[in-house]
Amino acid sequence: MKLMVGPDAPGGMRSVIERYVGDGFVAEQDIRIIWSYRPGRFWRRHGAFVRALAQFFWVLATRRVELVHLHAAAHGSFWRKAAFANAARCFGVPVLLHLHGSTMREFYAGLRPWLKTRVAAELRRATRVLVLSESWRDFVASIEPRARIEIAPNHVALGDKSSGGASALNVLFLGRVGARKGVGDLIAAFAHAQQIAPEARLIIAGDGDRRDARRRILAYSLSSCASLVGWIDGAEKEKLLRQADIFVLPSYREGMSVAVLEAMARGVAVITTRVGASPDMIADGLNGVLIEPGDVTALAAAIVRLGLDDDERRRMGCAARERVATYFAAATALPKLRAIYQAVARR
């Protein structure tokens, strides 16, 4: 059997693990999932970690485990996964350290020298370090050139193609509501765009700082054309994606956004920022629009441009769907991961 460790919390890593389950990869590989983190108060978070680590030790001690696949982000997530990695090595089990976090660069830059040494050691000692894109491989190699790095991009199902809004131009955001995802910029840009395209409607779906987003919507007098729907998943998310005309994610930092891939997979035209792996997913002007983080003027112009030009919007959406089918669908991504498993698994 194999063990996979990740967070039981809304976000990209949970979505990636759920995709592995949905595609049958977890069952095929005889993977047992251990949830190392649950959001909430101090005791809930740390209690989840302690229980997960105890469960992890028990399985290692009582079963033959072929490999351990750890999904890690920055800050506490990285150090929690380091504890699991060290436990696995005590039992001679190979470790895949899968890095997802959008703030890894800032996390590493802010560490004291001795902690940077520890990060480098974890990267070096991992059997493989899995990263999402070429740019992330370069970053990890700059920390520890001896790390054995493999690219394992996120993947999504193609799903049903979007039909767009029936009577309105639906602009959709999916993600954690807050400054890092650029929600304030989106609301400001939409206020400008809506003056030119009055039929536009903004839907913001996600958890996070919804109070601030609501205040901004009121300040721009957008209550009649902008809505906050909270965190959604499953059928509700599928419905919003099917009805979306434009997907916008104006993040300041990003790993490889699953939400962007999901929108592309459904043929929705995407506007996002040149951060993380986004330039590896989107060719500006061909299958989406890339802008600089914080450029509200460019964001508003992109919304207007796609909103008023149905042909360009549909062309970009079709090209985006084709891009996902070629590079980010299960048929492409899972064989790569399957090969990595086969190469490192303990026999």
PDB file of N, CA and C in Angstrom, residues 179-226:
ATOM      1  N   ALA A 179      -6.903  39.597  -0.135  1.00  0.00           N
ATOM      2  CA  ALA A 179      -5.939  40.421  -0.865  1.00  0.00           C
ATOM      3  C   ALA A 179      -5.022  39.590  -1.753  1.00  0.00           C
ATOM      4  N   ARG A 180      -4.587  38.394  -1.288  1.00  0.00           N
ATOM      5  CA  ARG A 180      -3.643  37.601  -2.079  1.00  0.00           C
ATOM      6  C   ARG A 180      -4.221  37.199  -3.426  1.00  0.00           C
ATOM      7  N   LYS A 181      -5.507  36.939  -3.467  1.00  0.00           N
ATOM      8  CA  LYS A 181      -6.163  36.561  -4.726  1.00  0.00           C
ATOM      9  C   LYS A 181      -6.624  37.778  -5.524  1.00  0.00           C
ATOM     10  N   GLY A 182      -6.390  38.990  -5.009  1.00  0.00           N
ATOM     11  CA  GLY A 182      -6.708  40.197  -5.763  1.00  0.00           C
ATOM     12  C   GLY A 182      -8.187  40.515  -5.873  1.00  0.00           C
ATOM     13  N   VAL A 183      -8.977  40.108  -4.879  1.00  0.00           N
ATOM     14  CA  VAL A 183     -10.419  40.325  -4.950  1.00  0.00           C
ATOM     15  C   VAL A 183     -10.760  41.816  -4.924  1.00  0.00           C
ATOM     16  N   GLY A 184     -10.029  42.593  -4.131  1.00  0.00           N
ATOM     17  CA  GLY A 184     -10.252  44.039  -4.124  1.00  0.00           C
ATOM     18  C   GLY A 184     -10.006  44.653  -5.488  1.00  0.00           C
ATOM     19  N   ASP A 185      -8.938  44.214  -6.160  1.00  0.00           N
ATOM     20  CA  ASP A 185      -8.653  44.693  -7.522  1.00  0.00           C
ATOM     21  C   ASP A 185      -9.778  44.303  -8.476  1.00  0.00           C
ATOM     22  N   LEU A 186     -10.288  43.089  -8.330  1.00  0.00           N
ATOM     23  CA  LEU A 186     -11.352  42.618  -9.205  1.00  0.00           C
ATOM     24  C   LEU A 186     -12.607  43.474  -9.055  1.00  0.00           C
ATOM     25  N   ILE A 187     -12.987  43.768  -7.827  1.00  0.00           N
ATOM     26  CA  ILE A 187     -14.191  44.568  -7.608  1.00  0.00           C
ATOM     27  C   ILE A 187     -14.025  45.972  -8.176  1.00  0.00           C
ATOM     28  N   ALA A 188     -12.845  46.574  -7.961  1.00  0.00           N
ATOM     29  CA  ALA A 188     -12.585  47.913  -8.505  1.00  0.00           C
ATOM     30  C   ALA A 188     -12.601  47.896 -10.035  1.00  0.00           C
ATOM     31  N   ALA A 189     -11.972  46.891 -10.631  1.00  0.00           N
ATOM     32  CA  ALA A 189     -11.937  46.796 -12.089  1.00  0.00           C
ATOM     33  C   ALA A 189     -13.324  46.537 -12.659  1.00  0.00           C
ATOM     34  N   PHE A 190     -14.084  45.687 -11.979  1.00  0.00           N
ATOM     35  CA  PHE A 190     -15.430  45.391 -12.456  1.00  0.00           C
ATOM     36  C   PHE A 190     -16.324  46.631 -12.418  1.00  0.00           C
ATOM     37  N   ALA A 191     -16.132  47.468 -11.411  1.00  0.00           N
ATOM     38  CA  ALA A 191     -16.916  48.705 -11.318  1.00  0.00           C
ATOM     39  C   ALA A 191     -16.697  49.573 -12.549  1.00  0.00           C
ATOM     40  N   HIS A 192     -15.451  49.645 -13.021  1.00  0.00           N
ATOM     41  CA  HIS A 192     -15.148  50.407 -14.240  1.00  0.00           C
ATOM     42  C   HIS A 192     -15.729  49.709 -15.471  1.00  0.00           C
ATOM     43  N   ALA A 193     -15.544  48.406 -15.552  1.00  0.00           N
ATOM     44  CA  ALA A 193     -15.997  47.661 -16.722  1.00  0.00           C
ATOM     45  C   ALA A 193     -17.515  47.679 -16.840  1.00  0.00           C
ATOM     46  N   GLN A 194     -18.201  47.643 -15.701  1.00  0.00           N
ATOM     47  CA  GLN A 194     -19.652  47.565 -15.730  1.00  0.00           C
ATOM     48  C   GLN A 194     -20.289  48.827 -16.305  1.00  0.00           C
ATOM     49  N   GLN A 195     -19.583  49.937 -16.237  1.00  0.00           N
ATOM     50  CA  GLN A 195     -20.091  51.174 -16.831  1.00  0.00           C
ATOM     51  C   GLN A 195     -20.146  51.077 -18.358  1.00  0.00           C
ATOM     52  N   ILE A 196     -19.220  50.299 -18.926  1.00  0.00           N
ATOM     53  CA  ILE A 196     -19.169  50.133 -20.381  1.00  0.00           C
ATOM     54  C   ILE A 196     -19.994  48.926 -20.819  1.00  0.00           C
ATOM     55  N   ALA A 197     -20.016  47.891 -19.985  1.00  0.00           N
ATOM     56  CA  ALA A 197     -20.787  46.680 -20.279  1.00  0.00           C
ATOM     57  C   ALA A 197     -21.809  46.481 -19.159  1.00  0.00           C
ATOM     58  N   PRO A 198     -22.904  47.245 -19.166  1.00  0.00           N
ATOM     59  CA  PRO A 198     -23.847  47.233 -18.044  1.00  0.00           C
ATOM     60  C   PRO A 198     -24.553  45.897 -17.837  1.00  0.00           C
ATOM     61  N   GLU A 199     -24.508  45.013 -18.838  1.00  0.00           N
ATOM     62  CA  GLU A 199     -25.152  43.708 -18.677  1.00  0.00           C
ATOM     63  C   GLU A 199     -24.277  42.726 -17.894  1.00  0.00           C
ATOM     64  N   ALA A 200     -23.049  43.126 -17.537  1.00  0.00           N
ATOM     65  CA  ALA A 200     -22.120  42.238 -16.832  1.00  0.00           C
ATOM     66  C   ALA A 200     -22.573  41.997 -15.390  1.00  0.00           C
ATOM     67  N   ARG A 201     -22.351  40.772 -14.940  1.00  0.00           N
ATOM     68  CA  ARG A 201     -22.647  40.378 -13.560  1.00  0.00           C
ATOM     69  C   ARG A 201     -21.403  39.708 -12.978  1.00  0.00           C
ATOM     70  N   LEU A 202     -21.088  40.021 -11.731  1.00  0.00           N
ATOM     71  CA  LEU A 202     -19.908  39.464 -11.061  1.00  0.00           C
ATOM     72  C   LEU A 202     -20.350  38.493  -9.978  1.00  0.00           C
ATOM     73  N   ILE A 203     -19.806  37.284 -10.022  1.00  0.00           N
ATOM     74  CA  ILE A 203     -20.072  36.279  -8.988  1.00  0.00           C
ATOM     75  C   ILE A 203     -18.743  35.934  -8.319  1.00  0.00           C
ATOM     76  N   ILE A 204     -18.663  36.152  -7.018  1.00  0.00           N
ATOM     77  CA  ILE A 204     -17.456  35.837  -6.237  1.00  0.00           C
ATOM     78  C   ILE A 204     -17.790  34.659  -5.332  1.00  0.00           C
ATOM     79  N   ALA A 205     -17.161  33.522  -5.563  1.00  0.00           N
ATOM     80  CA  ALA A 205     -17.421  32.309  -4.792  1.00  0.00           C
ATOM     81  C   ALA A 205     -16.152  31.890  -4.065  1.00  0.00           C
ATOM     82  N   GLY A 206     -16.251  31.754  -2.754  1.00  0.00           N
ATOM     83  CA  GLY A 206     -15.098  31.325  -1.976  1.00  0.00           C
ATOM     84  C   GLY A 206     -15.222  31.716  -0.523  1.00  0.00           C
ATOM     85  N   ASP A 207     -14.361  31.123   0.306  1.00  0.00           N
ATOM     86  CA  ASP A 207     -14.325  31.509   1.711  1.00  0.00           C
ATOM     87  C   ASP A 207     -13.300  32.611   1.888  1.00  0.00           C
ATOM     88  N   GLY A 208     -13.065  33.037   3.118  1.00  0.00           N
ATOM     89  CA  GLY A 208     -12.072  34.085   3.364  1.00  0.00           C
ATOM     90  C   GLY A 208     -12.716  35.363   3.869  1.00  0.00           C
ATOM     91  N   ASP A 209     -12.128  36.497   3.474  1.00  0.00           N
ATOM     92  CA  ASP A 209     -12.547  37.796   3.998  1.00  0.00           C
ATOM     93  C   ASP A 209     -13.727  38.348   3.193  1.00  0.00           C
ATOM     94  N   ARG A 210     -14.871  37.735   3.351  1.00  0.00           N
ATOM     95  CA  ARG A 210     -16.051  38.178   2.610  1.00  0.00           C
ATOM     96  C   ARG A 210     -16.592  39.508   3.131  1.00  0.00           C
ATOM     97  N   ARG A 211     -16.313  39.808   4.387  1.00  0.00           N
ATOM     98  CA  ARG A 211     -16.800  41.080   4.944  1.00  0.00           C
ATOM     99  C   ARG A 211     -16.182  42.260   4.203  1.00  0.00           C
ATOM    100  N   ASP A 212     -14.871  42.196   3.962  1.00  0.00           N
ATOM    101  CA  ASP A 212     -14.214  43.280   3.241  1.00  0.00           C
ATOM    102  C   ASP A 212     -14.725  43.351   1.802  1.00  0.00           C
ATOM    103  N   ALA A 213     -14.912  42.189   1.169  1.00  0.00           N
ATOM    104  CA  ALA A 213     -15.425  42.185  -0.195  1.00  0.00           C
ATOM    105  C   ALA A 213     -16.821  42.789  -0.257  1.00  0.00           C
ATOM    106  N   ARG A 214     -17.654  42.474   0.724  1.00  0.00           N
ATOM    107  CA  ARG A 214     -19.008  43.039   0.759  1.00  0.00           C
ATOM    108  C   ARG A 214     -18.950  44.549   0.926  1.00  0.00           C
ATOM    109  N   ARG A 215     -18.043  45.017   1.769  1.00  0.00           N
ATOM    110  CA  ARG A 215     -17.905  46.462   1.972  1.00  0.00           C
ATOM    111  C   ARG A 215     -17.495  47.154   0.674  1.00  0.00           C
ATOM    112  N   ARG A 216     -16.588  46.543  -0.077  1.00  0.00           N
ATOM    113  CA  ARG A 216     -16.144  47.137  -1.343  1.00  0.00           C
ATOM    114  C   ARG A 216     -17.285  47.149  -2.373  1.00  0.00           C
ATOM    115  N   ILE A 217     -18.061  46.088  -2.398  1.00  0.00           N
ATOM    116  CA  ILE A 217     -19.195  46.038  -3.325  1.00  0.00           C
ATOM    117  C   ILE A 217     -20.183  47.161  -3.028  1.00  0.00           C
ATOM    118  N   LEU A 218     -20.444  47.393  -1.761  1.00  0.00           N
ATOM    119  CA  LEU A 218     -21.337  48.484  -1.379  1.00  0.00           C
ATOM    120  C   LEU A 218     -20.734  49.844  -1.719  1.00  0.00           C
ATOM    121  N   ALA A 219     -19.427  49.985  -1.491  1.00  0.00           N
ATOM    122  CA  ALA A 219     -18.766  51.265  -1.755  1.00  0.00           C
ATOM    123  C   ALA A 219     -18.824  51.636  -3.230  1.00  0.00           C
ATOM    124  N   TYR A 220     -18.794  50.632  -4.116  1.00  0.00           N
ATOM    125  CA  TYR A 220     -18.863  50.885  -5.557  1.00  0.00           C
ATOM    126  C   TYR A 220     -20.295  50.809  -6.098  1.00  0.00           C
ATOM    127  N   SER A 221     -21.266  50.670  -5.194  1.00  0.00           N
ATOM    128  CA  SER A 221     -22.685  50.601  -5.582  1.00  0.00           C
ATOM    129  C   SER A 221     -22.938  49.472  -6.583  1.00  0.00           C
ATOM    130  N   LEU A 222     -22.395  48.292  -6.268  1.00  0.00           N
ATOM    131  CA  LEU A 222     -22.511  47.141  -7.161  1.00  0.00           C
ATOM    132  C   LEU A 222     -23.467  46.070  -6.632  1.00  0.00           C
ATOM    133  N   SER A 223     -24.252  46.400  -5.616  1.00  0.00           N
ATOM    134  CA  SER A 223     -25.094  45.378  -4.982  1.00  0.00           C
ATOM    135  C   SER A 223     -26.054  44.712  -5.953  1.00  0.00           C
ATOM    136  N   SER A 224     -26.480  45.439  -6.984  1.00  0.00           N
ATOM    137  CA  SER A 224     -27.459  44.884  -7.924  1.00  0.00           C
ATOM    138  C   SER A 224     -26.836  43.984  -8.977  1.00  0.00           C
ATOM    139  N   CYS A 225     -25.494  44.024  -9.115  1.00  0.00           N
ATOM    140  CA  CYS A 225     -24.859  43.248 -10.188  1.00  0.00           C
ATOM    141  C   CYS A 225     -23.657  42.433  -9.708  1.00  0.00           C
ATOM    142  N   ALA A 226     -23.382  42.395  -8.409  1.00  0.00           N
ATOM    143  CA  ALA A 226     -22.286  41.597  -7.866  1.00  0.00           C
ATOM    144  C   ALA A 226     -22.797  40.809  -6.665  1.00  0.00           C
TER     145      ALA A 226
END
